[in-house]
XYZ file of C-alpha atoms in Angstrom:
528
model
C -114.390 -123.364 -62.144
C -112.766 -124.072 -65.328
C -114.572 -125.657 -67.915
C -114.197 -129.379 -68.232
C -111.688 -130.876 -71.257
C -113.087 -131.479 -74.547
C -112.871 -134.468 -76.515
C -113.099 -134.094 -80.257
C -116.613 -135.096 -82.215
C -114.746 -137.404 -84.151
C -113.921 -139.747 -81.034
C -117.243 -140.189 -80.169
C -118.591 -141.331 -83.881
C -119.161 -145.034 -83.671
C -118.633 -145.279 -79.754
C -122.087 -147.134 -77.711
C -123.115 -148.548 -80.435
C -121.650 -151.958 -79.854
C -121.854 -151.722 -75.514
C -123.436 -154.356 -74.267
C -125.452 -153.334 -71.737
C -128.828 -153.994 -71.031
C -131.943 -151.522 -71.409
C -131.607 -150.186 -68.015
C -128.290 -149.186 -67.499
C -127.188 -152.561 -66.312
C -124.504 -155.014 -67.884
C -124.902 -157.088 -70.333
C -122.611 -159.873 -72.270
C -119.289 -159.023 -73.505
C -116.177 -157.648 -71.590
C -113.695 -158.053 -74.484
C -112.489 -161.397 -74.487
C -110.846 -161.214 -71.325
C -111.153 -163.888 -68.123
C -108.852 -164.721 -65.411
C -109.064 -166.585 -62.151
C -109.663 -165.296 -58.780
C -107.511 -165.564 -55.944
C -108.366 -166.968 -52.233
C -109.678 -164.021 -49.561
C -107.121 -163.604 -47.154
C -107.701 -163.440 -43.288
C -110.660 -161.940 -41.413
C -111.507 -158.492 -40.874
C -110.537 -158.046 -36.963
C -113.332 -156.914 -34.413
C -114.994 -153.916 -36.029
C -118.409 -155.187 -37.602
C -120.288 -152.183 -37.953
C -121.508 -150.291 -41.018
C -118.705 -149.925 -43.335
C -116.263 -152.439 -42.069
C -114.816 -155.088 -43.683
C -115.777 -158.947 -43.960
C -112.567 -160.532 -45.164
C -109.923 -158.863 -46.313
C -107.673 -158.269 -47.942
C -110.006 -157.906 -50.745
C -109.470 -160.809 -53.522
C -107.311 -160.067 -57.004
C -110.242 -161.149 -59.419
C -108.358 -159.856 -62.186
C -104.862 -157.788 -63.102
C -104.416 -156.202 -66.814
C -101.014 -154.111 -67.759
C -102.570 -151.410 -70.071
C -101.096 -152.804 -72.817
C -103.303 -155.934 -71.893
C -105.864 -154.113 -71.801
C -105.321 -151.933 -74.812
C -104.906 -155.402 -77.016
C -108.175 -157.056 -75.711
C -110.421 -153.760 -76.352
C -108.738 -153.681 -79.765
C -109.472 -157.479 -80.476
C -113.565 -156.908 -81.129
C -115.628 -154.218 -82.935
C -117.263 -153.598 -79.343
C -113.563 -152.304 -77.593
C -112.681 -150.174 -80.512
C -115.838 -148.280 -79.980
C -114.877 -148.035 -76.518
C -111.485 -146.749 -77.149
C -112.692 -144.238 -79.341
C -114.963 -142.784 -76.761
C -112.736 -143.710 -73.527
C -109.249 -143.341 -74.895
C -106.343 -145.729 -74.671
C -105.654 -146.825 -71.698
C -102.979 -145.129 -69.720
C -103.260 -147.611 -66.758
C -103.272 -150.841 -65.897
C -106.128 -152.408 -63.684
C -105.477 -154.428 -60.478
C -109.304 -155.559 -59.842
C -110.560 -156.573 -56.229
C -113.903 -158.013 -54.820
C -114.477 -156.692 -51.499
C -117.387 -157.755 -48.800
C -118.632 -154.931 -46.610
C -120.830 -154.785 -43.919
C -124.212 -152.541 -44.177
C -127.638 -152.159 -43.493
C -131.126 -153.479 -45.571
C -134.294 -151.085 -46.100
C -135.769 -151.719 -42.546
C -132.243 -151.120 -41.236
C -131.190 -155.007 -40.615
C -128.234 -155.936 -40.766
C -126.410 -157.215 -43.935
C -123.831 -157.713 -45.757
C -123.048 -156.697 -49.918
C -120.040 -157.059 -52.248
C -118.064 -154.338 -54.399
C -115.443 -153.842 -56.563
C -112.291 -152.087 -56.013
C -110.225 -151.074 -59.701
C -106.857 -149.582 -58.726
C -104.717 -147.854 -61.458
C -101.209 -149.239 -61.868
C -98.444 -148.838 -64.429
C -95.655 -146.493 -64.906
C -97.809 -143.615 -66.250
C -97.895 -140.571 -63.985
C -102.042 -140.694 -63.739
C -101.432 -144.326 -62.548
C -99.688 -143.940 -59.720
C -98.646 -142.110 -56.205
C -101.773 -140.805 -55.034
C -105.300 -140.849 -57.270
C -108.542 -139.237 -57.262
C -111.465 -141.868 -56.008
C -114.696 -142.413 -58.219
C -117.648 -144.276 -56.593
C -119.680 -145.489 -58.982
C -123.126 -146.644 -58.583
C -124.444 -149.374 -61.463
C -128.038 -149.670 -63.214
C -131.189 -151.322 -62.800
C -130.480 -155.369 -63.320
C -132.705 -158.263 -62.599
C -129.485 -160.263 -62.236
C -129.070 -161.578 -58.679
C -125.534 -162.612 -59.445
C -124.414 -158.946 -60.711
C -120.851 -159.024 -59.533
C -118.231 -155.489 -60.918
C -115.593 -157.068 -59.810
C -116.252 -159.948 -62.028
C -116.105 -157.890 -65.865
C -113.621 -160.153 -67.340
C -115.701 -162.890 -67.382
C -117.812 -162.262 -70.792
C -120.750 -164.520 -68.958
C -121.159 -162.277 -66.001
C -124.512 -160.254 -66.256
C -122.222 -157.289 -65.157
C -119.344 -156.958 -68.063
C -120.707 -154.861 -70.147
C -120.682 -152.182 -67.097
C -117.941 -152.759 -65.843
C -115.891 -152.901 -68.882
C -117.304 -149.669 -69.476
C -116.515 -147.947 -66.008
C -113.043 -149.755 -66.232
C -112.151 -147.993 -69.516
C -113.279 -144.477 -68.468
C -111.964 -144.232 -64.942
C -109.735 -146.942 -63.647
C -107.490 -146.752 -67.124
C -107.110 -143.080 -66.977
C -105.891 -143.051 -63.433
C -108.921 -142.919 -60.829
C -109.472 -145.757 -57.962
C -112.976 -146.857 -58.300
C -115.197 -148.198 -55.939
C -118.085 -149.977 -57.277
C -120.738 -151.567 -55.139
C -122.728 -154.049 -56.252
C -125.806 -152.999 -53.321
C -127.385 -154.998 -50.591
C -129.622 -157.802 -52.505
C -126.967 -158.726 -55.143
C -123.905 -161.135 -55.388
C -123.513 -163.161 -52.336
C -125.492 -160.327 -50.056
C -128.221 -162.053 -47.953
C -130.357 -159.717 -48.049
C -133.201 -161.529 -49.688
C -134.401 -158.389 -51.503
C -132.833 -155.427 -52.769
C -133.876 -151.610 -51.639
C -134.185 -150.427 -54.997
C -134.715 -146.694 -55.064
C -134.863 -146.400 -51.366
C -132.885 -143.749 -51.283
C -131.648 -143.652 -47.499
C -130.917 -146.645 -47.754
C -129.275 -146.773 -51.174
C -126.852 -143.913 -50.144
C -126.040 -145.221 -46.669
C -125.177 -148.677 -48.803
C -122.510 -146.650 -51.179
C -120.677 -144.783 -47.865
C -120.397 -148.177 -46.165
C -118.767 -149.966 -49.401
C -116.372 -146.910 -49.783
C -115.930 -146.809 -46.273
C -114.385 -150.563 -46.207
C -112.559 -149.822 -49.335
C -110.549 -147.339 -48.015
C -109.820 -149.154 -45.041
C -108.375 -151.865 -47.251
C -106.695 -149.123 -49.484
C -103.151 -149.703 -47.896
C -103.211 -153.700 -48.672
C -103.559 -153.278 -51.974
C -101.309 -150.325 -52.978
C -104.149 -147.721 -53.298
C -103.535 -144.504 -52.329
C -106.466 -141.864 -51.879
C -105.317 -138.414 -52.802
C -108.765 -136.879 -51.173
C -110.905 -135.871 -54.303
C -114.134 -137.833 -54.198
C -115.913 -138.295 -57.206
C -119.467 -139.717 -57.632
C -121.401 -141.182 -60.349
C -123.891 -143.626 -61.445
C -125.979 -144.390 -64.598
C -129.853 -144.678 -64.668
C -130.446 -146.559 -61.211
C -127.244 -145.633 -60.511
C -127.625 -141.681 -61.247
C -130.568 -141.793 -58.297
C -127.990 -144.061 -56.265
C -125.429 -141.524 -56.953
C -127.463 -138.640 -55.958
C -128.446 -140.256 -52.689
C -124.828 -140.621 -51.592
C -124.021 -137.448 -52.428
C -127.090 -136.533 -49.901
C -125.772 -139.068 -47.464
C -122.526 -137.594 -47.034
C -123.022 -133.991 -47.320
C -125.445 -134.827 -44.506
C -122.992 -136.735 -42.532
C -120.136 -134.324 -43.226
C -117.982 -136.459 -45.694
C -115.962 -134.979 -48.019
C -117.130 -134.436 -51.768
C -115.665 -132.826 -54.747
C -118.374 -133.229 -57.338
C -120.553 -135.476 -58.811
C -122.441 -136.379 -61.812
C -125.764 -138.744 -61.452
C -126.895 -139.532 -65.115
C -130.076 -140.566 -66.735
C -130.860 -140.224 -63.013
C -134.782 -140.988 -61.945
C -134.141 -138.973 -59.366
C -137.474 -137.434 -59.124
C -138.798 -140.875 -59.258
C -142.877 -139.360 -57.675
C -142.987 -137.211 -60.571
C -142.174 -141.171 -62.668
C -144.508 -142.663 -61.159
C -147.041 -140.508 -61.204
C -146.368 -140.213 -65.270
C -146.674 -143.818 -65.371
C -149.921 -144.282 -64.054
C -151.310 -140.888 -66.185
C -150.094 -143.060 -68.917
C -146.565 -142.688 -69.874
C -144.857 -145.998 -68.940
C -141.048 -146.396 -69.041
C -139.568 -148.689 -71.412
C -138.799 -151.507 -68.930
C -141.473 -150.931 -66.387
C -142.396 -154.414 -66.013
C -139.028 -155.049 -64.359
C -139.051 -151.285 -62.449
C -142.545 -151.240 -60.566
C -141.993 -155.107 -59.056
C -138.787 -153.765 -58.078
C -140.024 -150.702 -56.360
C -143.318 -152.258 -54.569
C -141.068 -155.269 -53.153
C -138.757 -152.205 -51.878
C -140.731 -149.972 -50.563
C -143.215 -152.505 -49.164
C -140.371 -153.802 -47.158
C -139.265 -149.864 -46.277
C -143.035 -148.795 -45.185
C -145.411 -152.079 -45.023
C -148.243 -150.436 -46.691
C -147.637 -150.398 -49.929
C -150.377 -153.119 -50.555
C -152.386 -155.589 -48.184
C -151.538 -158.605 -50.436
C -149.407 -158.213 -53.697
C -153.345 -158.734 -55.548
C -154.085 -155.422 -54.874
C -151.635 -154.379 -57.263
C -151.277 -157.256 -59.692
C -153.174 -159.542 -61.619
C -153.341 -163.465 -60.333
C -151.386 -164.973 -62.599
C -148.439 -162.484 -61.676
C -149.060 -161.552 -57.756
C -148.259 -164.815 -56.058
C -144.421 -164.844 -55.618
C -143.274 -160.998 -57.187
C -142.843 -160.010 -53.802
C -139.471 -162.243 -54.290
C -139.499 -162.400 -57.841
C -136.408 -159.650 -58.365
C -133.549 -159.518 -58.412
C -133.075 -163.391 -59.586
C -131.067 -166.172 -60.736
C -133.497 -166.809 -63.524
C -132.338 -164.701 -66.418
C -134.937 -162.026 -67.594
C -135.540 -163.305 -70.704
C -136.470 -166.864 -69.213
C -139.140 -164.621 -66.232
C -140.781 -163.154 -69.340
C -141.110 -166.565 -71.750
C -142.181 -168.486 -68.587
C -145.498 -166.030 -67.790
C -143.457 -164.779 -64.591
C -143.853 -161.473 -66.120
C -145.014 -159.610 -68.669
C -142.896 -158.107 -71.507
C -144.278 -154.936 -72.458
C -148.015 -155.089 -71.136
C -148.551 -152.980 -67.444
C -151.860 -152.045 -68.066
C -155.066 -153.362 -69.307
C -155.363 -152.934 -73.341
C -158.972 -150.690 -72.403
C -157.077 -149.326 -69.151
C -158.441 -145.702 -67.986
C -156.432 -143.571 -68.255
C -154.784 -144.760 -71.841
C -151.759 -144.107 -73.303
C -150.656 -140.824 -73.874
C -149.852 -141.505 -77.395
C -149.995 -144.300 -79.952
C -146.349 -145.102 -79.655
C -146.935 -145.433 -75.962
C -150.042 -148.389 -76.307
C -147.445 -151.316 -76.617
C -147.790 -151.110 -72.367
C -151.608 -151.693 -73.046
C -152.248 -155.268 -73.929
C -153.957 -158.429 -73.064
C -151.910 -160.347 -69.902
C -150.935 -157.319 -68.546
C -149.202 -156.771 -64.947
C -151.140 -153.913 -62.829
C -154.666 -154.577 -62.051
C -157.237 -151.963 -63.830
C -158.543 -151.496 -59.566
C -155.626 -150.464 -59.157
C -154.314 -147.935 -61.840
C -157.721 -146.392 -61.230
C -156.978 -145.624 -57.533
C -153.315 -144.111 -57.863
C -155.528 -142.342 -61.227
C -158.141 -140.430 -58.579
C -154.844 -139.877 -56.177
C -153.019 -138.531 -58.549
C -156.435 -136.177 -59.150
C -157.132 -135.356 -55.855
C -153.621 -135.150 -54.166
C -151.786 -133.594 -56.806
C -148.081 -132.662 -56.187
C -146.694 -129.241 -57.151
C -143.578 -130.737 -58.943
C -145.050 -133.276 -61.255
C -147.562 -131.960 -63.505
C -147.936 -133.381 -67.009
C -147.314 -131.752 -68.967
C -144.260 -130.226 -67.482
C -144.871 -126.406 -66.750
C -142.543 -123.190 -65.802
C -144.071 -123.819 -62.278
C -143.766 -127.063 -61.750
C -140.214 -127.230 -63.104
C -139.114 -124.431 -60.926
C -141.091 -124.722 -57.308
C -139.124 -125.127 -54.435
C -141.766 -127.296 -53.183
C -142.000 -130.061 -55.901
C -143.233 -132.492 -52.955
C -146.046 -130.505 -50.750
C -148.576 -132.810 -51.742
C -150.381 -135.654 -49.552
C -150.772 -139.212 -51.256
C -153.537 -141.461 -50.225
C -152.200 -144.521 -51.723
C -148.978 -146.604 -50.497
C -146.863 -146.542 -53.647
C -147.464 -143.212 -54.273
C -146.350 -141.554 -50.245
C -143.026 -144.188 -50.458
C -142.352 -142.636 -53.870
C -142.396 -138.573 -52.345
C -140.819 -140.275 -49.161
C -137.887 -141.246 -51.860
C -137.878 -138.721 -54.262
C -134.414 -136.934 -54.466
C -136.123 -133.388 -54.763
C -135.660 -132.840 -50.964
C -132.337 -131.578 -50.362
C -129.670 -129.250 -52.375
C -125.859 -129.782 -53.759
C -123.002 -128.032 -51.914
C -120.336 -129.140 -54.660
C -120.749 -128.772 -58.231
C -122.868 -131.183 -60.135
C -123.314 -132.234 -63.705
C -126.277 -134.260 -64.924
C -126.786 -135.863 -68.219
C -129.322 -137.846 -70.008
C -131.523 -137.860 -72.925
C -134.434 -135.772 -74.017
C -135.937 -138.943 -75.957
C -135.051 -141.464 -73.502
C -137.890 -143.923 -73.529
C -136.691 -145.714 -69.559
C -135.591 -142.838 -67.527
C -137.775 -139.643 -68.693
C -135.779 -136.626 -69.122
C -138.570 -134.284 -67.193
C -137.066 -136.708 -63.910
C -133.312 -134.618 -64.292
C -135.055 -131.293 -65.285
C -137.459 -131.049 -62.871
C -134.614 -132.064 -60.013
C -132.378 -129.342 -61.602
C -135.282 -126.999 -61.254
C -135.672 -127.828 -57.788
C -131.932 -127.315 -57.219
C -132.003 -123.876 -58.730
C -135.379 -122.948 -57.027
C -133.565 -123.630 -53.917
C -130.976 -121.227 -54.633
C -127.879 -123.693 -56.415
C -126.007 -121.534 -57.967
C -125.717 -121.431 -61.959
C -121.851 -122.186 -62.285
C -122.295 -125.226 -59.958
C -125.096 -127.296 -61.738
C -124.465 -128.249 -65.125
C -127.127 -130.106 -67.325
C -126.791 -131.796 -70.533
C -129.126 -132.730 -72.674
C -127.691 -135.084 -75.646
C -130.267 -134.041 -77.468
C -129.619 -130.575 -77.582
C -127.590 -130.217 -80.759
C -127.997 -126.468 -80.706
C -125.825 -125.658 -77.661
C -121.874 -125.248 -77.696
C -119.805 -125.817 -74.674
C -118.002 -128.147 -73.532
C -120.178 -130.820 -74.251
C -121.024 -130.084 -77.761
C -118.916 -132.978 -78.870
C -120.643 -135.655 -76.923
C -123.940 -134.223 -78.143
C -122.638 -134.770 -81.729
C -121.159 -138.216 -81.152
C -124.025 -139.527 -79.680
C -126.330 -138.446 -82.639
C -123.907 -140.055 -85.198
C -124.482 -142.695 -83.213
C -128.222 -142.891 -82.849
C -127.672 -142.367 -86.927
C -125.375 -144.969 -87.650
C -127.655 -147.247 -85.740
C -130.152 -146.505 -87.581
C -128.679 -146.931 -90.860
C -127.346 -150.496 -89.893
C -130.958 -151.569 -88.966
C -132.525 -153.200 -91.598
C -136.400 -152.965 -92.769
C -138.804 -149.996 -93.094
C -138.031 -146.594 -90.941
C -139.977 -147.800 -88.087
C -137.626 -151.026 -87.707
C -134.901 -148.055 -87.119
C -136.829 -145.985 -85.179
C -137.148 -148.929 -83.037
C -134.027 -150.267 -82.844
C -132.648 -146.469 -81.543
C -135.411 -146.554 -79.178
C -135.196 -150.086 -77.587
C -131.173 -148.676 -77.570
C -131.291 -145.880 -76.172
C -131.382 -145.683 -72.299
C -128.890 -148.717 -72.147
C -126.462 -148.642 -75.385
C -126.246 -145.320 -76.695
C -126.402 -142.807 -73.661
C -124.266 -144.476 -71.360
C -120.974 -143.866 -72.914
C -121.509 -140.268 -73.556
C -122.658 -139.250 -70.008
C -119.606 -140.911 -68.644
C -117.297 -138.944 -70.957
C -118.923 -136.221 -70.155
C -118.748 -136.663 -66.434
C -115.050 -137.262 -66.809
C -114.334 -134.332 -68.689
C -116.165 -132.301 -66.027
C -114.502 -134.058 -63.166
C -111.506 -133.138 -64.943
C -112.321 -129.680 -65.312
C -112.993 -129.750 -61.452
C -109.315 -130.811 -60.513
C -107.573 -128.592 -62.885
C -109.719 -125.867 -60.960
C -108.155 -127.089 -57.977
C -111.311 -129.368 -56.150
């Protein structure tokens, strides 16, 4: 396989800085100024109302840019020239859809979720005849009304995102299909299967499934390369698809999950040893509402796991209509605080006590149980530290979990199958949300398991000593991380902060993309 293209340092210097998106991969404010008015859906969807069919179609025109449209409105704010510098000009223009698809919840009901559909036009040769398809799964948001195929708007909890997808895919020449899962948008499904990972991949085949089927209304045509991707959330929901159709026998050319908490057992289990994600307030009420609905026993009553003033109502707390910001002020949830200030076991390390405090979210009881679990149940693949062994075992998961949370998190840990295409994965080494032991110890797995070298690819951003193909993505990203810091003001732990609290959800993002275009790219020109 050839190596994928490179892009020069240079283009990378100031690019993430300014993307809005929000600490866990999801969208934030800002999509470049631009906002135009839906049209109506057109007629029904006929008599197939299965998995993967269609609600109403043909899907709605929510938005259409000429490149040159969307070249001027990037260019019009300090946000889209950082973009361009990292994405390119566009070559395309975007024709933007909103589809609704039929698919299933976590206990299998039947629902019904929304996506996007971006579809290259323009004169360009990448923009038109047929194109390669990218299906791209979107972060962790606590936004009930996350809509892709709504980026233009600047309010939409989703433009950051999707301007960002939009830029590096659909402008360069690839059809994207971007759901926005079961639980979100006008899906009534009154909770969302976050990191259920059977369901979470079955939900991405049924949305592309009913895209394609709507392909020839709106003057897409599929040339047959399937490309996946996600970021954060969406690098586990990526992974999961990829597992989903290999399993099923659907075609895929490669894919790249990123920041991926893929081996989300060996998270949890770091969180209650004490290493908490940044943003674990919002995660661990998403997971226990998930996998309580997947299993049933993740808790008898939502007390077991939470403290009074937070346990009545989290079970329906997420994803909501009630922006984060307003949860956190109101006493709906904490900020920073999941355990106890005293908790046993502590933090790990000073920097790590701001998740020990007074109104904190998970009940001492309860930290102490998963604690003695962890102890006495141990699985092979998550030690902390990290060793050779437990990085490498082709059994990360032999283990048996007394406690709920802990057997749905091995049930939907990602370290249970192996890659028959190529694969990239990228993240960061310092990320403070998704810890970067989650995509080593699933590439160990892979290569335990007998993946061959030339078809899993892992980069670290951090690792400024290596030189491939990725080299200049390392280096853009650490200008970055540096320029941040040197537009902070205050003392050198204000900056230290500021690149932390960045991080996961500003400066990774755009560099994992680029570099899972530019090894997509290298996978075409080698003829997948």
């Amino acid at each position: 396989m050839k190596r994928p293209l490179h892009i020069p340092a240079s283009a990378f210097a100031l690019a993430g800085v300014a993307l809005l998106l929000t600490a866990c991969g999801g969208g934030g404010g800002g999509g470049g100024g631009i906002g135009f008015g839906g049209l109506p859906i057109g007629g029904g969807g006929g008599g197939d109302t299965g998995r993967g069919s269609v609600v109403s179609g043909p899907p709605a025109q929510t938005a259409n840019l000429t490149a040159s449209q969307f070249n001027a409105s990037l260019q019009a704010s300090d946000q889209g020239k950082a973009l361009l510098q990292v994405a390119g000009a566009p070559k395309c223009g975007i024709d933007l859809r909103y589809l609704e698809y039929r698919t299933i919840g976590g206990k299998n009901e039947a629902t019904n979720a929304t996506a996007a559909i971006m579809v290259p036009t323009g004169s360009d040769a990448a923009c038109s005849g047929a194109r390669p398809v990218v299906l791209y799964a979107h972060g962790t948001t606590p936004a009930r009304n996350y809509n892709l195929a709504k980026w233009t708007d600047t309010t939409q909890p989703a433009a950051g995102e999707g301007l960002l997808v939009a830029a590096m895919f659909a402008a360069q020449g690839y059809i994207v299909v971007a759901p926005n899962y079961a639980g979100y948008d006008k899906s009534t499904l009154p909770y969302h299967p976050y990191l259920n990972g059977d369901q979470q991949g079955k939900d991405m085949v049924d949305a592309l499934t009913a895209a394609r089927k709507t392909f020839g209304d709106i003057g897409a045509t599929d040339a047959g390369s399937l490309f996946i991707t996600g970021y954060s959330q969406g690098g586990y929901v990526a992974m999961a698809a990829h597992r989903e159709m290999q399993a099923t026998g659907k075609t895929v050319t490669a894919a790249a999950p990123l920041s991926a908490p893929s081996a989300i057992s060996l998270l949890t289990d770091y969180t209650f040893q004490g290493w908490p994600a940044l943003g674990a307030t919002l995660f661990v009420p998403l997971l226990s509402t998930s996998w309580q609905q997947q299993f049933g026993n993740v808790y008898n009553a939502t007390t077991d796991v939470y403290e009074n003033q937070y346990a009545s109502g989290i079970d329906t707390l997420l994803p909501s209509n009630t922006p984060i910001a307003t949860l956190f002020q109101t006493g709906k949830l904490p900020q920073l605080a999941l355990f106890p200030a005293d908790a046993v076991p502590g933090p790990l390390n000073p920097q790590l006590s701001v998740f020990y405090g007074a109104n904190n979210l998970i009940r001492q009881s309860y930290l102490t149980q998963a604690a003695s679990d962890i102890q006495s149940n141990p699985c092979a693949g998550n030690a902390l530290p990290t060793t050779a062994a437990s990085v490498g075992t082709a059994t990360p998961l032999d283990c048996k979990p007394t406690t709920g949370f802990r057997r749905a998190a091995v049930a939907n840990d990602l370290r249970n199958w192996v890659p028959a295409k190529p694969v990239l994965m990228c993240g960061g080494a310092n990320d403070p949300t998704v810890n970067f032991a989650s995509t080593r110890a699933t590439a160990g797995y892979f290569r335990a398991k007998g993946m061959p070298a030339a078809a899993l690819t892992v980069v670290d951003l951090e690792d400024s000593g290596a030189n491939d193909a990725y080299s200049a993505a390392r280096a853009g990203f650490a200008q970055a991380k540096s320029l941040l810091a040197q537009n902070t003001p205050g003392s050198a732990t204000d900056k230290a902060t500021a690149v932390t609290q960045a991080y996961h959800g500003t400066l990774a993002p755009p560099f994992c993309l680029a570099s899972a275009r530019g090894f997509f790219q290298g996978v075409l020109a080698a003829g997948g």
